[in-house]
JSON list of C-alpha atoms in Angstrom, two decimals:
[
{"chain": "A", "resi": 334, "resn": "MET", "atom": "CA", "xyz": [-164.30, 1.24, -82.18]},
{"chain": "A", "resi": 335, "resn": "THR", "atom": "CA", "xyz": [-167.26, 1.44, -79.79]},
{"chain": "A", "resi": 336, "resn": "LYS", "atom": "CA", "xyz": [-168.81, 4.68, -78.66]},
{"chain": "A", "resi": 337, "resn": "ASP", "atom": "CA", "xyz": [-166.90, 4.39, -75.36]},
{"chain": "A", "resi": 338, "resn": "ASN", "atom": "CA", "xyz": [-163.75, 4.47, -77.46]},
{"chain": "A", "resi": 339, "resn": "ALA", "atom": "CA", "xyz": [-164.71, 7.36, -79.72]},
{"chain": "A", "resi": 340, "resn": "VAL", "atom": "CA", "xyz": [-161.32, 8.85, -78.81]},
{"chain": "A", "resi": 341, "resn": "ILE", "atom": "CA", "xyz": [-158.19, 6.79, -78.16]},
{"chain": "A", "resi": 342, "resn": "PHE", "atom": "CA", "xyz": [-154.73, 8.14, -77.33]},
{"chain": "A", "resi": 343, "resn": "LYS", "atom": "CA", "xyz": [-151.67, 6.30, -78.63]},
{"chain": "A", "resi": 344, "resn": "GLY", "atom": "CA", "xyz": [-147.99, 7.10, -78.47]},
{"chain": "A", "resi": 345, "resn": "GLY", "atom": "CA", "xyz": [-146.27, 7.71, -81.79]},
{"chain": "A", "resi": 346, "resn": "LYS", "atom": "CA", "xyz": [-142.69, 8.32, -82.92]},
{"chain": "A", "resi": 347, "resn": "ASN", "atom": "CA", "xyz": [-143.17, 12.08, -82.93]},
{"chain": "A", "resi": 348, "resn": "GLY", "atom": "CA", "xyz": [-145.87, 12.56, -80.31]},
{"chain": "A", "resi": 349, "resn": "ILE", "atom": "CA", "xyz": [-149.48, 11.72, -79.53]},
{"chain": "A", "resi": 350, "resn": "ILE", "atom": "CA", "xyz": [-151.76, 9.99, -82.05]},
{"chain": "A", "resi": 351, "resn": "VAL", "atom": "CA", "xyz": [-155.46, 10.61, -81.43]},
{"chain": "A", "resi": 352, "resn": "LEU", "atom": "CA", "xyz": [-157.65, 7.92, -83.02]},
{"chain": "A", "resi": 353, "resn": "LEU", "atom": "CA", "xyz": [-161.18, 9.13, -83.73]},
{"chain": "A", "resi": 354, "resn": "ASP", "atom": "CA", "xyz": [-164.11, 6.77, -84.33]},
{"chain": "A", "resi": 355, "resn": "GLU", "atom": "CA", "xyz": [-165.24, 7.32, -87.92]},
{"chain": "A", "resi": 356, "resn": "THR", "atom": "CA", "xyz": [-168.86, 6.52, -86.98]},
{"chain": "A", "resi": 357, "resn": "ALA", "atom": "CA", "xyz": [-169.10, 8.87, -83.98]},
{"chain": "A", "resi": 358, "resn": "ASP", "atom": "CA", "xyz": [-170.67, 12.30, -84.39]},
{"chain": "A", "resi": 359, "resn": "PHE", "atom": "CA", "xyz": [-168.39, 15.26, -83.78]},
{"chain": "A", "resi": 360, "resn": "GLU", "atom": "CA", "xyz": [-170.21, 16.49, -80.64]},
{"chain": "A", "resi": 361, "resn": "HIS", "atom": "CA", "xyz": [-169.67, 13.11, -79.01]},
{"chain": "A", "resi": 362, "resn": "ILE", "atom": "CA", "xyz": [-165.98, 13.16, -79.97]},
{"chain": "A", "resi": 363, "resn": "GLU", "atom": "CA", "xyz": [-165.64, 16.62, -78.39]},
{"chain": "A", "resi": 364, "resn": "GLN", "atom": "CA", "xyz": [-167.21, 15.38, -75.13]},
{"chain": "A", "resi": 365, "resn": "VAL", "atom": "CA", "xyz": [-165.12, 12.22, -74.94]},
{"chain": "A", "resi": 366, "resn": "LEU", "atom": "CA", "xyz": [-161.89, 14.09, -75.77]},
{"chain": "A", "resi": 367, "resn": "ARG", "atom": "CA", "xyz": [-162.52, 16.64, -73.02]},
{"chain": "A", "resi": 368, "resn": "GLN", "atom": "CA", "xyz": [-163.32, 13.87, -70.50]},
{"chain": "A", "resi": 369, "resn": "LYS", "atom": "CA", "xyz": [-160.22, 11.84, -71.37]},
{"chain": "A", "resi": 370, "resn": "ILE", "atom": "CA", "xyz": [-157.87, 14.83, -71.14]},
{"chain": "A", "resi": 371, "resn": "ARG", "atom": "CA", "xyz": [-159.33, 15.71, -67.74]},
{"chain": "A", "resi": 372, "resn": "GLY", "atom": "CA", "xyz": [-159.01, 12.08, -66.65]},
{"chain": "A", "resi": 373, "resn": "ALA", "atom": "CA", "xyz": [-155.33, 12.07, -67.58]},
{"chain": "A", "resi": 374, "resn": "GLY", "atom": "CA", "xyz": [-154.61, 14.39, -64.67]},
{"chain": "A", "resi": 375, "resn": "ASN", "atom": "CA", "xyz": [-151.06, 15.77, -64.82]},
{"chain": "A", "resi": 376, "resn": "PHE", "atom": "CA", "xyz": [-149.93, 13.35, -67.53]},
{"chain": "A", "resi": 377, "resn": "PHE", "atom": "CA", "xyz": [-149.58, 16.19, -70.06]},
{"chain": "A", "resi": 378, "resn": "ALA", "atom": "CA", "xyz": [-148.22, 18.79, -67.63]},
{"chain": "A", "resi": 379, "resn": "GLY", "atom": "CA", "xyz": [-145.29, 20.77, -69.00]},
{"chain": "A", "resi": 380, "resn": "ALA", "atom": "CA", "xyz": [-144.77, 18.54, -72.03]},
{"chain": "A", "resi": 381, "resn": "SER", "atom": "CA", "xyz": [-144.10, 19.62, -75.61]},
{"chain": "A", "resi": 382, "resn": "THR", "atom": "CA", "xyz": [-145.51, 17.26, -78.20]},
{"chain": "A", "resi": 383, "resn": "SER", "atom": "CA", "xyz": [-147.10, 16.91, -81.61]},
{"chain": "A", "resi": 384, "resn": "ILE", "atom": "CA", "xyz": [-150.66, 15.75, -82.17]},
{"chain": "A", "resi": 385, "resn": "THR", "atom": "CA", "xyz": [-151.83, 13.64, -85.11]},
{"chain": "A", "resi": 386, "resn": "PHE", "atom": "CA", "xyz": [-155.54, 13.02, -85.67]},
{"chain": "A", "resi": 387, "resn": "LYS", "atom": "CA", "xyz": [-156.42, 9.75, -87.41]},
{"chain": "A", "resi": 388, "resn": "GLY", "atom": "CA", "xyz": [-159.62, 7.94, -88.26]},
{"chain": "A", "resi": 389, "resn": "LYS", "atom": "CA", "xyz": [-162.56, 10.28, -88.74]},
{"chain": "A", "resi": 390, "resn": "GLU", "atom": "CA", "xyz": [-161.98, 12.89, -91.44]},
{"chain": "A", "resi": 391, "resn": "LEU", "atom": "CA", "xyz": [-162.33, 16.35, -89.93]},
{"chain": "A", "resi": 392, "resn": "LEU", "atom": "CA", "xyz": [-163.38, 19.66, -91.37]},
{"chain": "A", "resi": 393, "resn": "PRO", "atom": "CA", "xyz": [-160.81, 22.45, -90.83]},
{"chain": "A", "resi": 394, "resn": "GLU", "atom": "CA", "xyz": [-162.99, 24.12, -88.20]},
{"chain": "A", "resi": 395, "resn": "GLU", "atom": "CA", "xyz": [-163.43, 20.77, -86.40]},
{"chain": "A", "resi": 396, "resn": "THR", "atom": "CA", "xyz": [-159.65, 20.24, -86.24]},
{"chain": "A", "resi": 397, "resn": "ILE", "atom": "CA", "xyz": [-159.26, 23.71, -84.75]},
{"chain": "A", "resi": 398, "resn": "GLN", "atom": "CA", "xyz": [-162.02, 23.02, -82.21]},
{"chain": "A", "resi": 399, "resn": "LEU", "atom": "CA", "xyz": [-160.21, 19.87, -81.02]},
{"chain": "A", "resi": 400, "resn": "ILE", "atom": "CA", "xyz": [-156.97, 21.84, -80.74]},
{"chain": "A", "resi": 401, "resn": "LYS", "atom": "CA", "xyz": [-158.86, 24.36, -78.62]},
{"chain": "A", "resi": 402, "resn": "ILE", "atom": "CA", "xyz": [-160.04, 21.58, -76.28]},
{"chain": "A", "resi": 403, "resn": "PHE", "atom": "CA", "xyz": [-156.42, 20.45, -75.77]},
{"chain": "A", "resi": 404, "resn": "ASP", "atom": "CA", "xyz": [-155.43, 24.06, -75.10]},
{"chain": "A", "resi": 405, "resn": "ASP", "atom": "CA", "xyz": [-158.32, 24.53, -72.63]},
{"chain": "A", "resi": 406, "resn": "GLU", "atom": "CA", "xyz": [-157.85, 21.29, -70.69]},
{"chain": "A", "resi": 407, "resn": "ALA", "atom": "CA", "xyz": [-154.15, 20.35, -70.91]},
{"chain": "A", "resi": 408, "resn": "ASP", "atom": "CA", "xyz": [-151.07, 22.19, -69.68]},
{"chain": "A", "resi": 409, "resn": "PHE", "atom": "CA", "xyz": [-148.62, 21.43, -72.51]},
{"chain": "A", "resi": 410, "resn": "ASN", "atom": "CA", "xyz": [-147.22, 22.98, -75.67]},
{"chain": "A", "resi": 411, "resn": "ILE", "atom": "CA", "xyz": [-148.32, 21.67, -79.07]},
{"chain": "A", "resi": 412, "resn": "THR", "atom": "CA", "xyz": [-145.36, 21.73, -81.47]},
{"chain": "A", "resi": 413, "resn": "PHE", "atom": "CA", "xyz": [-147.45, 20.84, -84.51]},
{"chain": "A", "resi": 414, "resn": "VAL", "atom": "CA", "xyz": [-150.79, 19.33, -85.44]},
{"chain": "A", "resi": 415, "resn": "GLU", "atom": "CA", "xyz": [-151.49, 16.98, -88.33]},
{"chain": "A", "resi": 416, "resn": "ASP", "atom": "CA", "xyz": [-154.79, 15.71, -89.70]},
{"chain": "A", "resi": 417, "resn": "SER", "atom": "CA", "xyz": [-155.91, 13.96, -92.86]},
{"chain": "A", "resi": 418, "resn": "THR", "atom": "CA", "xyz": [-155.16, 17.11, -94.88]},
{"chain": "A", "resi": 419, "resn": "GLY", "atom": "CA", "xyz": [-151.54, 17.32, -93.69]},
{"chain": "A", "resi": 420, "resn": "VAL", "atom": "CA", "xyz": [-149.68, 19.62, -91.33]},
{"chain": "A", "resi": 421, "resn": "VAL", "atom": "CA", "xyz": [-151.92, 22.26, -89.78]},
{"chain": "A", "resi": 422, "resn": "SER", "atom": "CA", "xyz": [-149.43, 24.18, -87.69]},
{"chain": "A", "resi": 423, "resn": "MET", "atom": "CA", "xyz": [-145.69, 23.87, -87.11]},
{"chain": "A", "resi": 424, "resn": "PRO", "atom": "CA", "xyz": [-144.33, 26.58, -84.82]},
{"chain": "A", "resi": 425, "resn": "GLN", "atom": "CA", "xyz": [-140.56, 26.49, -84.37]},
{"chain": "A", "resi": 426, "resn": "THR", "atom": "CA", "xyz": [-140.97, 27.11, -80.66]},
{"chain": "A", "resi": 427, "resn": "PRO", "atom": "CA", "xyz": [-144.02, 27.26, -78.36]},
{"chain": "A", "resi": 428, "resn": "ILE", "atom": "CA", "xyz": [-145.72, 30.64, -78.73]},
{"chain": "A", "resi": 429, "resn": "LYS", "atom": "CA", "xyz": [-147.54, 32.16, -75.77]},
{"chain": "A", "resi": 430, "resn": "PRO", "atom": "CA", "xyz": [-146.60, 35.85, -75.36]},
{"chain": "A", "resi": 431, "resn": "GLU", "atom": "CA", "xyz": [-150.06, 36.68, -74.10]},
{"chain": "A", "resi": 432, "resn": "LYS", "atom": "CA", "xyz": [-152.63, 33.91, -74.11]},
{"chain": "A", "resi": 433, "resn": "ILE", "atom": "CA", "xyz": [-155.75, 35.05, -75.90]},
{"chain": "A", "resi": 434, "resn": "PRO", "atom": "CA", "xyz": [-158.84, 34.25, -73.79]},
{"chain": "A", "resi": 435, "resn": "HIS", "atom": "CA", "xyz": [-161.09, 31.59, -75.30]},
{"chain": "A", "resi": 436, "resn": "THR", "atom": "CA", "xyz": [-164.46, 33.20, -75.88]},
{"chain": "A", "resi": 437, "resn": "GLU", "atom": "CA", "xyz": [-167.03, 32.85, -78.60]},
{"chain": "A", "resi": 438, "resn": "LYS", "atom": "CA", "xyz": [-165.50, 35.96, -80.20]},
{"chain": "A", "resi": 439, "resn": "VAL", "atom": "CA", "xyz": [-162.15, 34.32, -80.98]},
{"chain": "A", "resi": 440, "resn": "LEU", "atom": "CA", "xyz": [-161.86, 33.35, -84.65]},
{"chain": "A", "resi": 441, "resn": "TYR", "atom": "CA", "xyz": [-159.69, 30.29, -85.36]},
{"chain": "A", "resi": 442, "resn": "LYS", "atom": "CA", "xyz": [-158.81, 30.19, -89.05]},
{"chain": "A", "resi": 443, "resn": "LYS", "atom": "CA", "xyz": [-156.97, 27.22, -90.55]},
{"chain": "A", "resi": 444, "resn": "ALA", "atom": "CA", "xyz": [-155.88, 28.59, -93.90]},
{"chain": "A", "resi": 445, "resn": "THR", "atom": "CA", "xyz": [-153.19, 30.53, -95.73]},
{"chain": "A", "resi": 446, "resn": "LEU", "atom": "CA", "xyz": [-154.35, 34.00, -96.80]},
{"chain": "A", "resi": 447, "resn": "ARG", "atom": "CA", "xyz": [-153.06, 34.75, -100.27]},
{"chain": "A", "resi": 448, "resn": "GLY", "atom": "CA", "xyz": [-152.48, 38.11, -101.93]},
{"chain": "A", "resi": 449, "resn": "GLY", "atom": "CA", "xyz": [-155.72, 40.02, -102.34]},
{"chain": "A", "resi": 450, "resn": "GLN", "atom": "CA", "xyz": [-157.57, 38.12, -99.59]},
{"chain": "A", "resi": 451, "resn": "VAL", "atom": "CA", "xyz": [-158.92, 40.09, -96.62]},
{"chain": "A", "resi": 452, "resn": "LEU", "atom": "CA", "xyz": [-159.99, 38.71, -93.23]},
{"chain": "A", "resi": 453, "resn": "VAL", "atom": "CA", "xyz": [-162.09, 40.94, -90.95]},
{"chain": "A", "resi": 454, "resn": "HIS", "atom": "CA", "xyz": [-163.29, 39.86, -87.49]},
{"chain": "A", "resi": 455, "resn": "ASN", "atom": "CA", "xyz": [-164.89, 41.42, -84.42]},
{"chain": "A", "resi": 456, "resn": "GLY", "atom": "CA", "xyz": [-162.64, 39.91, -81.75]},
{"chain": "A", "resi": 457, "resn": "PRO", "atom": "CA", "xyz": [-159.21, 38.20, -81.55]},
{"chain": "A", "resi": 458, "resn": "VAL", "atom": "CA", "xyz": [-157.96, 36.14, -84.51]},
{"chain": "A", "resi": 459, "resn": "VAL", "atom": "CA", "xyz": [-155.79, 33.00, -84.46]},
{"chain": "A", "resi": 460, "resn": "ILE", "atom": "CA", "xyz": [-154.55, 31.93, -87.89]},
{"chain": "A", "resi": 461, "resn": "LEU", "atom": "CA", "xyz": [-153.09, 28.45, -88.41]},
{"chain": "A", "resi": 462, "resn": "GLY", "atom": "CA", "xyz": [-151.29, 29.23, -91.62]},
{"chain": "A", "resi": 463, "resn": "ASP", "atom": "CA", "xyz": [-149.50, 32.09, -93.38]},
{"chain": "A", "resi": 464, "resn": "VAL", "atom": "CA", "xyz": [-150.57, 35.64, -94.26]},
{"chain": "A", "resi": 465, "resn": "ASN", "atom": "CA", "xyz": [-148.87, 36.21, -97.60]},
{"chain": "A", "resi": 466, "resn": "ALA", "atom": "CA", "xyz": [-147.82, 39.53, -99.16]},
{"chain": "A", "resi": 467, "resn": "GLY", "atom": "CA", "xyz": [-150.89, 41.41, -100.35]},
{"chain": "A", "resi": 468, "resn": "ALA", "atom": "CA", "xyz": [-153.21, 39.73, -97.81]},
{"chain": "A", "resi": 469, "resn": "GLU", "atom": "CA", "xyz": [-154.77, 41.74, -94.98]},
{"chain": "A", "resi": 470, "resn": "VAL", "atom": "CA", "xyz": [-156.09, 40.90, -91.51]},
{"chain": "A", "resi": 471, "resn": "PHE", "atom": "CA", "xyz": [-158.28, 43.23, -89.45]},
{"chain": "A", "resi": 472, "resn": "ALA", "atom": "CA", "xyz": [-159.31, 42.35, -85.88]},
{"chain": "A", "resi": 473, "resn": "THR", "atom": "CA", "xyz": [-160.72, 44.30, -82.96]},
{"chain": "A", "resi": 474, "resn": "GLY", "atom": "CA", "xyz": [-158.57, 42.11, -80.70]},
{"chain": "A", "resi": 475, "resn": "SER", "atom": "CA", "xyz": [-155.10, 40.59, -80.99]},
{"chain": "A", "resi": 476, "resn": "VAL", "atom": "CA", "xyz": [-153.82, 38.71, -84.04]},
{"chain": "A", "resi": 477, "resn": "MET", "atom": "CA", "xyz": [-151.79, 35.50, -83.57]},
{"chain": "A", "resi": 478, "resn": "ILE", "atom": "CA", "xyz": [-150.35, 33.80, -86.66]},
{"chain": "A", "resi": 479, "resn": "PHE", "atom": "CA", "xyz": [-148.92, 30.27, -86.39]},
{"chain": "A", "resi": 480, "resn": "GLY", "atom": "CA", "xyz": [-146.99, 30.76, -89.61]},
{"chain": "A", "resi": 481, "resn": "SER", "atom": "CA", "xyz": [-145.45, 33.61, -91.59]},
{"chain": "A", "resi": 482, "resn": "LEU", "atom": "CA", "xyz": [-146.75, 37.17, -91.65]},
{"chain": "A", "resi": 483, "resn": "ARG", "atom": "CA", "xyz": [-145.71, 38.81, -94.92]},
{"chain": "A", "resi": 484, "resn": "GLY", "atom": "CA", "xyz": [-148.79, 40.96, -95.51]},
{"chain": "A", "resi": 485, "resn": "PHE", "atom": "CA", "xyz": [-150.65, 43.57, -93.46]},
{"chain": "A", "resi": 486, "resn": "ALA", "atom": "CA", "xyz": [-152.20, 43.07, -90.01]},
{"chain": "A", "resi": 487, "resn": "HIS", "atom": "CA", "xyz": [-154.27, 45.56, -88.03]},
{"chain": "A", "resi": 488, "resn": "ALA", "atom": "CA", "xyz": [-155.05, 44.61, -84.41]},
{"chain": "A", "resi": 489, "resn": "GLY", "atom": "CA", "xyz": [-157.27, 46.66, -82.14]},
{"chain": "A", "resi": 490, "resn": "THR", "atom": "CA", "xyz": [-159.26, 48.16, -85.01]},
{"chain": "A", "resi": 491, "resn": "ASP", "atom": "CA", "xyz": [-161.78, 49.57, -82.52]},
{"chain": "A", "resi": 492, "resn": "GLY", "atom": "CA", "xyz": [-159.02, 51.40, -80.61]},
{"chain": "A", "resi": 493, "resn": "ASP", "atom": "CA", "xyz": [-157.80, 48.65, -78.26]},
{"chain": "A", "resi": 494, "resn": "LYS", "atom": "CA", "xyz": [-154.21, 49.71, -77.49]},
{"chain": "A", "resi": 495, "resn": "THR", "atom": "CA", "xyz": [-153.48, 46.50, -75.55]},
{"chain": "A", "resi": 496, "resn": "ALA", "atom": "CA", "xyz": [-153.87, 44.32, -78.67]},
{"chain": "A", "resi": 497, "resn": "VAL", "atom": "CA", "xyz": [-150.75, 42.59, -80.01]},
{"chain": "A", "resi": 498, "resn": "ILE", "atom": "CA", "xyz": [-149.70, 41.00, -83.31]},
{"chain": "A", "resi": 499, "resn": "CYS", "atom": "CA", "xyz": [-147.70, 37.75, -83.08]},
{"chain": "A", "resi": 500, "resn": "ALA", "atom": "CA", "xyz": [-146.21, 35.50, -85.74]},
{"chain": "A", "resi": 501, "resn": "ILE", "atom": "CA", "xyz": [-143.80, 32.57, -85.96]},
{"chain": "A", "resi": 502, "resn": "SER", "atom": "CA", "xyz": [-142.03, 34.28, -88.89]},
{"chain": "A", "resi": 503, "resn": "PHE", "atom": "CA", "xyz": [-142.37, 38.05, -88.76]},
{"chain": "A", "resi": 504, "resn": "GLN", "atom": "CA", "xyz": [-141.93, 39.75, -92.16]},
{"chain": "A", "resi": 505, "resn": "PRO", "atom": "CA", "xyz": [-144.85, 42.19, -92.58]},
{"chain": "A", "resi": 506, "resn": "THR", "atom": "CA", "xyz": [-144.97, 45.02, -95.09]},
{"chain": "A", "resi": 507, "resn": "HIS", "atom": "CA", "xyz": [-146.63, 47.21, -92.46]},
{"chain": "A", "resi": 508, "resn": "LEU", "atom": "CA", "xyz": [-148.64, 46.92, -89.24]},
{"chain": "A", "resi": 509, "resn": "LYS", "atom": "CA", "xyz": [-151.26, 48.84, -87.37]},
{"chain": "A", "resi": 510, "resn": "ILE", "atom": "CA", "xyz": [-152.35, 48.63, -83.73]},
{"chain": "A", "resi": 511, "resn": "ALA", "atom": "CA", "xyz": [-155.30, 50.82, -82.75]},
{"chain": "A", "resi": 512, "resn": "ASP", "atom": "CA", "xyz": [-154.61, 54.10, -84.60]},
{"chain": "A", "resi": 513, "resn": "CYS", "atom": "CA", "xyz": [-150.80, 53.73, -84.76]},
{"chain": "A", "resi": 514, "resn": "GLU", "atom": "CA", "xyz": [-149.21, 52.43, -87.97]},
{"chain": "A", "resi": 515, "resn": "VAL", "atom": "CA", "xyz": [-145.66, 51.48, -88.97]},
{"chain": "A", "resi": 516, "resn": "HIS", "atom": "CA", "xyz": [-144.17, 50.57, -92.39]},
{"chain": "A", "resi": 517, "resn": "PHE", "atom": "CA", "xyz": [-141.16, 48.30, -92.93]},
{"chain": "A", "resi": 518, "resn": "TYR", "atom": "CA", "xyz": [-139.81, 49.76, -96.14]},
{"chain": "A", "resi": 519, "resn": "GLU", "atom": "CA", "xyz": [-136.43, 48.06, -95.73]},
{"chain": "A", "resi": 520, "resn": "GLY", "atom": "CA", "xyz": [-137.80, 44.91, -94.09]},
{"chain": "A", "resi": 521, "resn": "VAL", "atom": "CA", "xyz": [-137.61, 43.87, -90.45]},
{"chain": "A", "resi": 522, "resn": "PRO", "atom": "CA", "xyz": [-134.25, 43.08, -88.78]},
{"chain": "A", "resi": 523, "resn": "GLU", "atom": "CA", "xyz": [-132.94, 39.54, -89.24]},
{"chain": "A", "resi": 524, "resn": "GLU", "atom": "CA", "xyz": [-133.09, 38.81, -85.52]},
{"chain": "A", "resi": 525, "resn": "ILE", "atom": "CA", "xyz": [-136.82, 39.59, -85.57]},
{"chain": "A", "resi": 526, "resn": "LYS", "atom": "CA", "xyz": [-137.98, 37.85, -88.73]},
{"chain": "A", "resi": 527, "resn": "ASN", "atom": "CA", "xyz": [-136.06, 34.66, -88.02]},
{"chain": "A", "resi": 528, "resn": "ALA", "atom": "CA", "xyz": [-137.65, 34.12, -84.60]},
{"chain": "A", "resi": 529, "resn": "PRO", "atom": "CA", "xyz": [-141.21, 34.09, -83.20]},
{"chain": "A", "resi": 530, "resn": "SER", "atom": "CA", "xyz": [-141.91, 37.78, -82.56]},
{"chain": "A", "resi": 531, "resn": "TYR", "atom": "CA", "xyz": [-144.70, 40.14, -81.60]},
{"chain": "A", "resi": 532, "resn": "ALA", "atom": "CA", "xyz": [-145.62, 43.79, -82.05]},
{"chain": "A", "resi": 533, "resn": "PHE", "atom": "CA", "xyz": [-147.13, 45.89, -79.27]},
{"chain": "A", "resi": 534, "resn": "LEU", "atom": "CA", "xyz": [-148.07, 49.50, -78.66]},
{"chain": "A", "resi": 535, "resn": "GLU", "atom": "CA", "xyz": [-146.27, 51.55, -76.03]},
{"chain": "A", "resi": 536, "resn": "ASP", "atom": "CA", "xyz": [-146.12, 55.32, -75.50]},
{"chain": "A", "resi": 537, "resn": "GLY", "atom": "CA", "xyz": [-147.84, 55.95, -78.80]},
{"chain": "A", "resi": 538, "resn": "ALA", "atom": "CA", "xyz": [-145.37, 53.86, -80.87]},
{"chain": "A", "resi": 539, "resn": "ILE", "atom": "CA", "xyz": [-145.27, 50.29, -82.17]},
{"chain": "A", "resi": 540, "resn": "PHE", "atom": "CA", "xyz": [-142.40, 48.12, -80.98]},
{"chain": "A", "resi": 541, "resn": "VAL", "atom": "CA", "xyz": [-141.43, 44.64, -82.19]},
{"chain": "A", "resi": 542, "resn": "ASP", "atom": "CA", "xyz": [-139.55, 42.11, -80.07]},
{"chain": "A", "resi": 543, "resn": "ASN", "atom": "CA", "xyz": [-138.75, 38.40, -79.97]},
{"chain": "A", "resi": 544, "resn": "ILE", "atom": "CA", "xyz": [-141.21, 36.47, -77.86]},
{"chain": "A", "resi": 545, "resn": "SER", "atom": "CA", "xyz": [-138.25, 35.21, -75.83]},
{"chain": "A", "resi": 546, "resn": "GLY", "atom": "CA", "xyz": [-137.31, 38.83, -75.12]}
]
């Protein structure tokens, strides 16, 4: 590939394949990707597709940054993303209950948190992976999990009552939003845990609902 072709889009069986020049530096790839998405106009509008990155081997944070560029510049739903390490994210349905604003304070984490691991962040958190039983997430903003939530999540740790907690599979042990906490001693209802769901604070209590309503 030449530098003008640092990023090439190709159609695949399951979605879009993005070929990345192995010799190009990552900043150049970011610039070219953003330009090419913008140049595509309404080509992506309203579509639901998968994305597979090939060519240059990416660090986890670089994969997430490229996903963020697609999310910033293109109006379509990503059903899953795959890179050289395998599947990054595979939501069962598109998940956008409340789009978290993209600022420097948003933490994108591509990992599965295992029991005993704790993630703390000043701002919103987007996790591309699972939060297993015994793992904990603390964020001053909202928490969005493109995977299963089986551990503990606390959104709005600084008192933000508008923060929400979302997950593709919703099976937490307990949750906290701002200063309100709820335990699921008998587990969450089947209709909640088997569908993308979110928790929100209203009238001093935490409610959980399917994203579809």
